[in-house]
Tab-separated table of N, CA and C in Angstrom:
chain	number	residue	atom	x	y	z
J	644	MET	N	0.733	-0.639	0.241
J	644	MET	CA	0.313	0.120	0.134
J	644	MET	C	0.316	1.085	-0.021
J	645	SER	N	0.820	2.650	-0.073
J	645	SER	CA	1.605	3.736	-0.390
J	645	SER	C	1.268	3.896	0.961
J	646	THR	N	2.330	4.852	0.889
J	646	THR	CA	2.495	5.862	1.908
J	646	THR	C	1.626	6.696	2.408
J	647	GLN	N	0.925	6.457	4.074
J	647	GLN	CA	-0.700	7.061	4.811
J	647	GLN	C	-0.786	8.532	4.795
J	648	HIS	N	-1.143	9.607	4.348
J	648	HIS	CA	-0.869	10.910	4.176
J	648	HIS	C	-2.363	11.296	5.269
J	649	THR	N	-2.487	11.115	6.765
J	649	THR	CA	-3.208	12.082	7.300
J	649	THR	C	-3.001	12.236	7.374
J	650	LEU	N	-3.737	13.827	7.328
J	650	LEU	CA	-3.679	14.959	7.626
J	650	LEU	C	-5.224	15.894	8.494
J	651	GLY	N	-4.689	16.657	10.004
J	651	GLY	CA	-5.960	16.909	10.161
J	651	GLY	C	-6.220	17.933	9.849
J	652	GLU	N	-7.409	19.142	9.509
J	652	GLU	CA	-8.273	19.623	9.224
J	652	GLU	C	-7.093	21.424	8.866
J	653	LEU	N	-6.161	21.508	10.161
J	653	LEU	CA	-5.859	22.702	10.033
J	653	LEU	C	-4.255	22.075	9.343
J	654	GLN	N	-4.177	20.413	9.055
J	654	GLN	CA	-3.086	20.902	7.867
J	654	GLN	C	-4.142	20.951	5.877
J	655	LEU	N	-4.599	20.733	6.284
J	655	LEU	CA	-5.414	19.771	4.641
J	655	LEU	C	-5.803	20.537	4.642
J	656	ALA	N	-6.318	22.705	5.339
J	656	ALA	CA	-6.155	23.941	5.664
J	656	ALA	C	-5.070	24.697	4.710
J	657	ILE	N	-3.965	24.131	4.759
J	657	ILE	CA	-2.507	24.254	4.700
J	657	ILE	C	-1.233	23.833	3.809
J	658	MET	N	-2.308	22.740	3.619
J	658	MET	CA	-1.870	21.850	2.926
J	658	MET	C	-2.349	22.210	0.709
J	659	ARG	N	-3.525	23.633	1.650
J	659	ARG	CA	-3.987	23.727	0.263
J	659	ARG	C	-3.399	25.030	-0.298
J	660	VAL	N	-3.432	25.209	0.684
J	660	VAL	CA	-2.782	27.133	0.237
J	660	VAL	C	-0.854	27.364	-0.564
J	661	LEU	N	-0.304	26.062	-0.156
J	661	LEU	CA	0.853	25.400	-0.738
J	661	LEU	C	0.544	25.239	-1.673
J	662	TRP	N	-0.435	23.944	-2.158
J	662	TRP	CA	-0.399	23.638	-2.708
J	662	TRP	C	-0.705	24.672	-4.329
J	663	ARG	N	-1.244	26.162	-3.835
J	663	ARG	CA	-2.305	26.469	-4.564
J	663	ARG	C	-0.232	27.559	-5.056
J	664	LEU	N	0.167	27.678	-3.669
J	664	LEU	CA	0.895	28.913	-3.708
J	664	LEU	C	2.466	28.223	-4.559
J	665	LYS	N	2.423	26.519	-4.681
J	665	LYS	CA	3.472	26.485	-4.935
J	665	LYS	C	4.792	26.427	-3.305
J	666	THR	N	5.350	27.482	-3.500
J	666	THR	CA	5.880	27.896	-2.232
J	666	THR	C	5.594	28.968	-1.019
J	667	ALA	N	5.639	28.690	0.136
J	667	ALA	CA	5.184	29.520	0.996
J	667	ALA	C	5.714	30.367	1.713
J	668	SER	N	6.332	30.631	2.324
J	668	SER	CA	6.231	31.506	4.213
J	668	SER	C	5.342	30.698	5.145
J	669	VAL	N	6.054	31.371	6.391
J	669	VAL	CA	5.580	30.608	7.186
J	669	VAL	C	4.500	32.097	6.496
J	670	ALA	N	4.877	33.630	6.819
J	670	ALA	CA	3.572	34.103	6.968
J	670	ALA	C	2.539	33.982	5.726
J	671	ASP	N	2.533	33.569	4.585
J	671	ASP	CA	2.683	33.405	3.761
J	671	ASP	C	0.449	32.941	3.949
J	672	VAL	N	1.951	32.236	4.168
J	672	VAL	CA	0.496	30.990	4.626
J	672	VAL	C	-0.424	31.229	5.983
J	673	HIS	N	-0.093	31.839	6.444
J	673	HIS	CA	-1.014	33.060	7.546
J	673	HIS	C	-1.772	33.853	7.062
J	674	ARG	N	-1.454	34.385	5.790
J	674	ARG	CA	-1.923	35.733	4.832
J	674	ARG	C	-3.152	34.601	4.642
J	675	ALA	N	-3.062	33.785	3.823
J	675	ALA	CA	-3.896	32.636	2.318
J	675	ALA	C	-4.282	31.962	2.929
J	676	LEU	N	-5.026	31.574	4.535
J	676	LEU	CA	-5.930	30.947	4.827
J	676	LEU	C	-6.980	31.109	5.262
J	677	PRO	N	-8.116	30.977	5.494
J	677	PRO	CA	-9.269	31.128	5.790
J	677	PRO	C	-9.448	31.712	6.632
J	678	GLU	N	-10.106	32.630	6.624
J	678	GLU	CA	-9.833	33.422	7.705
J	678	GLU	C	-10.698	32.234	8.996
J	679	HIS	N	-11.941	31.483	8.949
J	679	HIS	CA	-11.988	30.479	9.382
J	679	HIS	C	-11.110	29.872	10.680
J	680	LYS	N	-9.779	29.925	9.692
J	680	LYS	CA	-8.645	28.435	9.545
J	680	LYS	C	-7.723	29.129	10.022
J	681	SER	N	-7.779	30.660	10.615
J	681	SER	CA	-6.446	31.777	11.012
J	681	SER	C	-6.040	31.002	12.340
J	682	ARG	N	-4.523	31.243	12.483
J	682	ARG	CA	-4.166	30.516	13.492
J	682	ARG	C	-2.894	31.475	14.400
J	683	ALA	N	-2.386	31.670	15.117
J	683	ALA	CA	-1.876	32.552	15.399
J	683	ALA	C	0.012	32.356	14.385
J	684	LEU	N	1.155	33.320	13.505
J	684	LEU	CA	1.785	32.618	13.298
J	684	LEU	C	2.801	31.416	13.886
J	685	THR	N	3.142	31.156	15.223
J	685	THR	CA	3.386	30.959	16.295
J	685	THR	C	3.238	28.843	15.871
J	686	THR	N	1.560	29.479	15.583
J	686	THR	CA	0.339	27.643	14.938
J	686	THR	C	1.142	27.888	13.875
J	687	ILE	N	0.795	27.412	13.100
J	687	ILE	CA	1.527	28.055	11.538
J	687	ILE	C	3.097	27.607	11.823
J	688	ALA	N	4.179	28.364	12.321
J	688	ALA	CA	5.291	27.776	12.145
J	688	ALA	C	5.481	26.234	12.839
J	689	THR	N	4.723	25.601	13.817
J	689	THR	CA	4.565	24.780	14.425
J	689	THR	C	4.031	23.847	13.787
J	690	MET	N	2.555	23.690	13.001
J	690	MET	CA	2.089	22.444	12.411
J	690	MET	C	3.009	22.543	11.018
J	691	LEU	N	3.117	23.684	10.503
J	691	LEU	CA	4.733	22.900	9.521
J	691	LEU	C	5.421	22.362	9.365
J	692	SER	N	6.263	22.533	10.740
J	692	SER	CA	6.920	21.902	11.561
J	692	SER	C	6.887	20.025	11.289
J	693	LYS	N	5.245	20.128	12.008
J	693	LYS	CA	5.239	19.075	12.721
J	693	LYS	C	4.459	18.419	11.197
J	694	MET	N	4.386	19.078	10.220
J	694	MET	CA	3.769	18.246	8.904
J	694	MET	C	4.996	18.106	8.153
J	695	GLU	N	5.938	19.129	7.620
J	695	GLU	CA	7.805	18.694	7.222
J	695	GLU	C	8.421	16.518	8.291
J	696	LYS	N	8.113	16.778	9.317
J	696	LYS	CA	8.643	15.547	10.037
J	696	LYS	C	7.612	14.579	9.640
J	697	LYS	N	6.247	14.815	8.802
J	697	LYS	CA	5.616	14.162	8.172
J	697	LYS	C	5.881	13.222	6.853
J	698	GLY	N	6.621	14.333	6.373
J	698	GLY	CA	7.311	14.374	5.120
J	698	GLY	C	5.900	15.430	4.209
J	699	VAL	N	5.584	15.355	4.429
J	699	VAL	CA	4.505	15.914	3.481
J	699	VAL	C	4.877	16.982	3.097
J	700	VAL	N	5.189	18.217	3.583
J	700	VAL	CA	6.680	19.400	2.968
J	700	VAL	C	7.516	19.609	3.109
J	701	LEU	N	8.365	20.156	2.402
J	701	LEU	CA	9.744	20.493	3.162
J	701	LEU	C	10.059	22.041	3.014
J	702	HIS	N	11.101	22.846	3.597
J	702	HIS	CA	11.282	24.141	3.496
J	702	HIS	C	13.759	24.037	2.842
J	703	LYS	N	13.217	25.539	2.773
J	703	LYS	CA	14.457	26.106	2.577
J	703	LYS	C	14.274	26.615	3.016
J	704	THR	N	15.954	27.665	3.032
J	704	THR	CA	16.213	29.129	4.189
J	704	THR	C	16.523	29.805	3.199
J	705	GLU	N	15.339	30.607	3.273
J	705	GLU	CA	15.938	31.959	2.686
J	705	GLU	C	15.776	32.805	3.751
J	706	GLY	N	16.488	33.745	4.073
J	706	GLY	CA	17.575	34.834	4.972
J	706	GLY	C	17.721	34.343	6.484
J	707	ARG	N	16.346	34.749	6.287
J	707	ARG	CA	16.145	34.252	8.037
J	707	ARG	C	14.299	33.452	7.603
J	708	GLN	N	13.877	33.562	6.481
J	708	GLN	CA	12.592	32.486	6.630
J	708	GLN	C	12.715	31.045	6.199
J	709	PHE	N	12.184	30.620	6.753
J	709	PHE	CA	10.953	28.848	6.281
J	709	PHE	C	10.405	29.838	4.673
J	710	ILE	N	11.258	28.618	3.588
J	710	ILE	CA	10.423	28.799	2.913
J	710	ILE	C	10.027	27.204	2.130
J	711	TYR	N	8.247	27.196	2.500
J	711	TYR	CA	8.291	25.644	2.439
J	711	TYR	C	7.362	26.108	0.929
J	712	HIS	N	7.800	23.439	0.750
J	712	HIS	CA	6.881	23.689	-0.474
J	712	HIS	C	5.947	21.936	-0.500
J	713	PRO	N	5.157	21.685	-1.256
J	713	PRO	CA	4.596	20.906	-0.456
J	713	PRO	C	4.821	19.415	-1.082
J	714	THR	N	5.212	18.120	-0.692
J	714	THR	CA	6.034	17.010	-1.274
J	714	THR	C	5.033	15.584	-2.342
J	715	VAL	N	4.381	16.217	-1.896
J	715	VAL	CA	3.037	15.626	-2.075
J	715	VAL	C	1.783	15.923	-2.150
J	716	SER	N	0.960	15.416	-3.753
J	716	SER	CA	0.005	15.665	-4.485
J	716	SER	C	-0.524	16.356	-4.052
J	717	GLU	N	-1.984	16.709	-4.123
J	717	GLU	CA	-2.973	16.656	-3.674
J	717	GLU	C	-4.391	15.773	-4.085
J	718	SER	N	-3.617	15.155	-5.447
J	718	SER	CA	-4.218	13.316	-5.420
J	718	SER	C	-4.017	12.528	-4.073
J	719	GLU	N	-2.726	12.243	-4.099
J	719	GLU	CA	-2.162	11.383	-3.850
J	719	GLU	C	-2.900	11.725	-1.649
J	720	VAL	N	-3.049	12.631	-1.292
J	720	VAL	CA	-3.636	12.840	-0.376
J	720	VAL	C	-4.624	12.459	0.681
J	721	LYS	N	-5.797	12.955	-1.142
J	721	LYS	CA	-7.096	12.618	-1.000
J	721	LYS	C	-7.546	10.988	-1.774
J	722	ARG	N	-6.164	9.969	-1.980
J	722	ARG	CA	-6.929	8.667	-2.348
J	722	ARG	C	-6.474	8.120	-1.068
J	723	SER	N	-5.066	8.517	0.060
J	723	SER	CA	-4.842	8.958	1.384
J	723	SER	C	-5.337	8.864	2.329
J	724	MET	N	-6.379	9.049	1.694
J	724	MET	CA	-7.555	10.000	3.233
J	724	MET	C	-8.338	9.545	2.574
J	725	VAL	N	-9.701	9.074	1.556
J	725	VAL	CA	-9.714	8.169	1.426
J	725	VAL	C	-9.775	7.176	1.889
J	726	ALA	N	-8.794	6.886	1.217
J	726	ALA	CA	-8.648	4.841	1.411
J	726	ALA	C	-8.941	5.028	3.247
J	727	GLU	N	-7.802	5.777	3.636
J	727	GLU	CA	-8.612	5.392	5.366
J	727	GLU	C	-9.413	5.532	5.903
J	728	LEU	N	-10.778	6.748	5.884
J	728	LEU	CA	-11.744	6.579	5.569
J	728	LEU	C	-12.303	5.146	5.216
J	729	ALA	N	-11.969	4.903	4.364
J	729	ALA	CA	-12.334	3.037	3.632
J	729	ALA	C	-12.758	2.267	4.698
J	730	HIS	N	-11.416	2.189	5.269
J	730	HIS	CA	-11.024	1.801	5.746
J	730	HIS	C	-11.685	1.445	7.434
J	731	ARG	N	-11.420	3.008	8.016
J	731	ARG	CA	-11.807	2.494	9.077
J	731	ARG	C	-13.376	2.671	9.416
J	732	LEU	N	-13.848	2.916	8.629
J	732	LEU	CA	-15.876	3.344	8.546
J	732	LEU	C	-16.507	1.857	7.897
J	733	PHE	N	-15.578	0.848	6.896
J	733	PHE	CA	-16.682	0.782	6.304
J	733	PHE	C	-15.595	-1.045	5.658
J	734	GLU	N	-14.067	-1.381	5.866
J	734	GLU	CA	-13.508	-2.278	6.602
J	734	GLU	C	-13.038	-2.155	5.068
J	735	GLY	N	-12.520	-0.893	4.652
J	735	GLY	CA	-11.914	-1.513	3.601
J	735	GLY	C	-12.948	-1.859	2.156
J	736	ASP	N	-13.704	-1.756	2.173
J	736	ASP	CA	-14.761	-1.805	1.484
J	736	ASP	C	-15.695	-0.525	0.839
J	737	PHE	N	-14.684	0.105	-0.976
J	737	PHE	CA	-14.774	1.573	-0.905
J	737	PHE	C	-16.655	1.117	-1.724
J	738	THR	N	-16.827	0.161	-2.339
J	738	THR	CA	-18.556	0.540	-2.218
J	738	THR	C	-19.568	0.445	-1.212
J	739	ALA	N	-19.296	-0.022	-0.396
J	739	ALA	CA	-20.453	-0.232	0.880
J	739	ALA	C	-20.004	2.534	1.006
J	740	LEU	N	-18.498	2.069	1.226
J	740	LEU	CA	-18.213	4.211	1.668
J	740	LEU	C	-19.355	4.625	-0.114
J	741	VAL	N	-18.554	4.118	-1.560
J	741	VAL	CA	-20.179	4.712	-1.960
J	741	VAL	C	-21.390	5.037	-2.358
J	742	THR	N	-21.820	3.746	-1.732
J	742	THR	CA	-23.215	3.429	-1.721
J	742	THR	C	-23.456	4.399	-0.209
J	743	HIS	N	-23.313	3.991	0.456
J	743	HIS	CA	-23.175	5.358	1.777
J	743	HIS	C	-23.409	6.333	1.561
J	744	LEU	N	-22.175	6.973	0.509
J	744	LEU	CA	-22.129	8.215	0.392
J	744	LEU	C	-23.789	8.271	-0.583
J	745	ILE	N	-23.706	7.803	-1.733
J	745	ILE	CA	-25.219	7.918	-2.912
J	745	ILE	C	-26.858	7.522	-1.367
J	746	GLU	N	-26.597	7.199	-0.861
J	746	GLU	CA	-28.070	7.263	-0.298
J	746	GLU	C	-28.066	8.472	0.918
J	747	GLU	N	-27.361	8.706	1.573
J	747	GLU	CA	-26.604	9.271	2.839
J	747	GLU	C	-26.831	11.085	2.431
J	748	LYS	N	-26.830	10.902	1.446
J	748	LYS	CA	-26.627	13.478	0.635
J	748	LYS	C	-27.749	13.045	-1.010
J	749	GLU	N	-28.213	13.954	-0.085
J	749	GLU	CA	-29.776	14.560	-1.300
J	749	GLU	C	-28.432	14.673	-2.432
J	750	ILE	N	-28.582	14.464	-3.789
J	750	ILE	CA	-27.824	13.904	-4.710
J	750	ILE	C	-28.923	15.480	-6.248
J	751	ASP	N	-28.481	16.117	-6.640
J	751	ASP	CA	-29.606	17.120	-7.536
J	751	ASP	C	-28.775	16.090	-8.716
J	752	ALA	N	-30.200	16.365	-10.577
J	752	ALA	CA	-30.025	15.681	-11.805
J	752	ALA	C	-28.074	15.307	-12.057
J	753	LYS	N	-27.716	17.464	-11.878
J	753	LYS	CA	-26.166	16.704	-12.370
J	753	LYS	C	-25.502	16.141	-11.790
J	754	GLU	N	-25.180	16.361	-10.798
J	754	GLU	CA	-24.865	15.459	-9.530
J	754	GLU	C	-24.434	14.103	-10.131
J	755	LEU	N	-25.741	13.171	-10.386
J	755	LEU	CA	-25.988	11.576	-10.038
J	755	LEU	C	-25.295	11.499	-12.518
J	756	GLU	N	-25.667	12.931	-12.825
J	756	GLU	CA	-25.281	12.568	-14.074
J	756	GLU	C	-23.603	13.076	-14.360
J	757	GLN	N	-23.492	13.246	-13.283
J	757	GLN	CA	-21.542	13.300	-13.313
J	757	GLN	C	-21.375	11.933	-12.944
J	758	LEU	N	-22.498	11.679	-11.623
J	758	LEU	CA	-21.445	9.918	-10.316
J	758	LEU	C	-21.619	8.789	-12.415
J	759	LYS	N	-23.189	9.272	-13.000
J	759	LYS	CA	-22.746	7.601	-14.527
J	759	LYS	C	-21.355	8.002	-14.858
J	760	ASN	N	-21.688	9.356	-15.208
J	760	ASN	CA	-20.999	9.557	-16.066
J	760	ASN	C	-19.112	8.262	-16.023
J	761	SER	N	-18.522	9.086	-14.546
J	761	SER	CA	-17.576	8.582	-14.094
J	761	SER	C	-18.280	7.425	-14.434
J	762	ILE	N	-18.904	6.547	-13.661
J	762	ILE	CA	-18.027	5.081	-13.856
J	762	ILE	C	-18.850	4.937	-15.547
J	763	ALA	N	-19.728	5.295	-16.135
J	763	ALA	CA	-18.901	4.727	-17.557
J	763	ALA	C	-18.334	4.731	-18.157
J	764	LYS	N	-17.010	5.581	-18.112
J	764	LYS	CA	-15.796	6.117	-18.071
J	764	LYS	C	-14.698	4.904	-17.982
J	765	ARG	N	-14.871	4.694	-16.436
J	765	ARG	CA	-14.446	4.013	-15.861
J	765	ARG	C	-14.733	1.869	-16.198
J	766	GLU	N	-16.122	1.753	-16.991
J	766	GLU	CA	-15.758	0.390	-17.182
J	766	GLU	C	-16.002	0.398	-18.091
J	767	LYS	N	-15.068	1.683	-18.954
J	767	LYS	CA	-15.512	1.340	-20.248
J	767	LYS	C	-13.036	1.814	-20.265
J	768	GLY	N	-12.666	1.575	-19.542
J	768	GLY	CA	-11.247	2.224	-19.718
J	768	GLY	C	-10.565	0.512	-18.728
J	769	ARG	N	-11.659	-0.588	-18.608
J	769	ARG	CA	-11.849	-1.437	-18.374
J	769	ARG	C	-11.980	-2.791	-18.826
J	770	LYS	N	-11.909	-2.653	-19.917
J	770	LYS	CA	-12.255	-3.524	-20.778
J	770	LYS	C	-11.595	-3.088	-22.481
C-alpha cells in the first residue's frame, strides 16, 4: 500500500495554500488561510514543522525565513485519506463507502449524471 498521508483539518488547509502557491513562508501561509482557519503565526510555524516531520512538506532557508513547498500532491493526499476512511468505517469496502454517500446525501440530477459518466468512463477503461 502507498504511504499514508493523514492530515488534520488545519494541516489540510495549510496544504491547500501550498498547493495553490507552490512555495510559501509561514507569513504567506498565514495570510492565505481562510479567516475561519486563521491561527497565530507560531501555530502555523509549529504545524509546518510537524508536517515536515510527516514528510508532506519540505523547507529551504531564504535569509531568515523558511520557505515551504509540498512534497505530495493533492490527489495523493485525497487518495490516502479516502482509503483510510474506507478502511476505518467500512472495513475497506469502497462499494459500501460510495453507496453510503449516495444514499445519505441529497444528489441533484446534474451530480447524478456526473456520477453516471464517471462510472461509464471507468467501465470503458477496463474493457
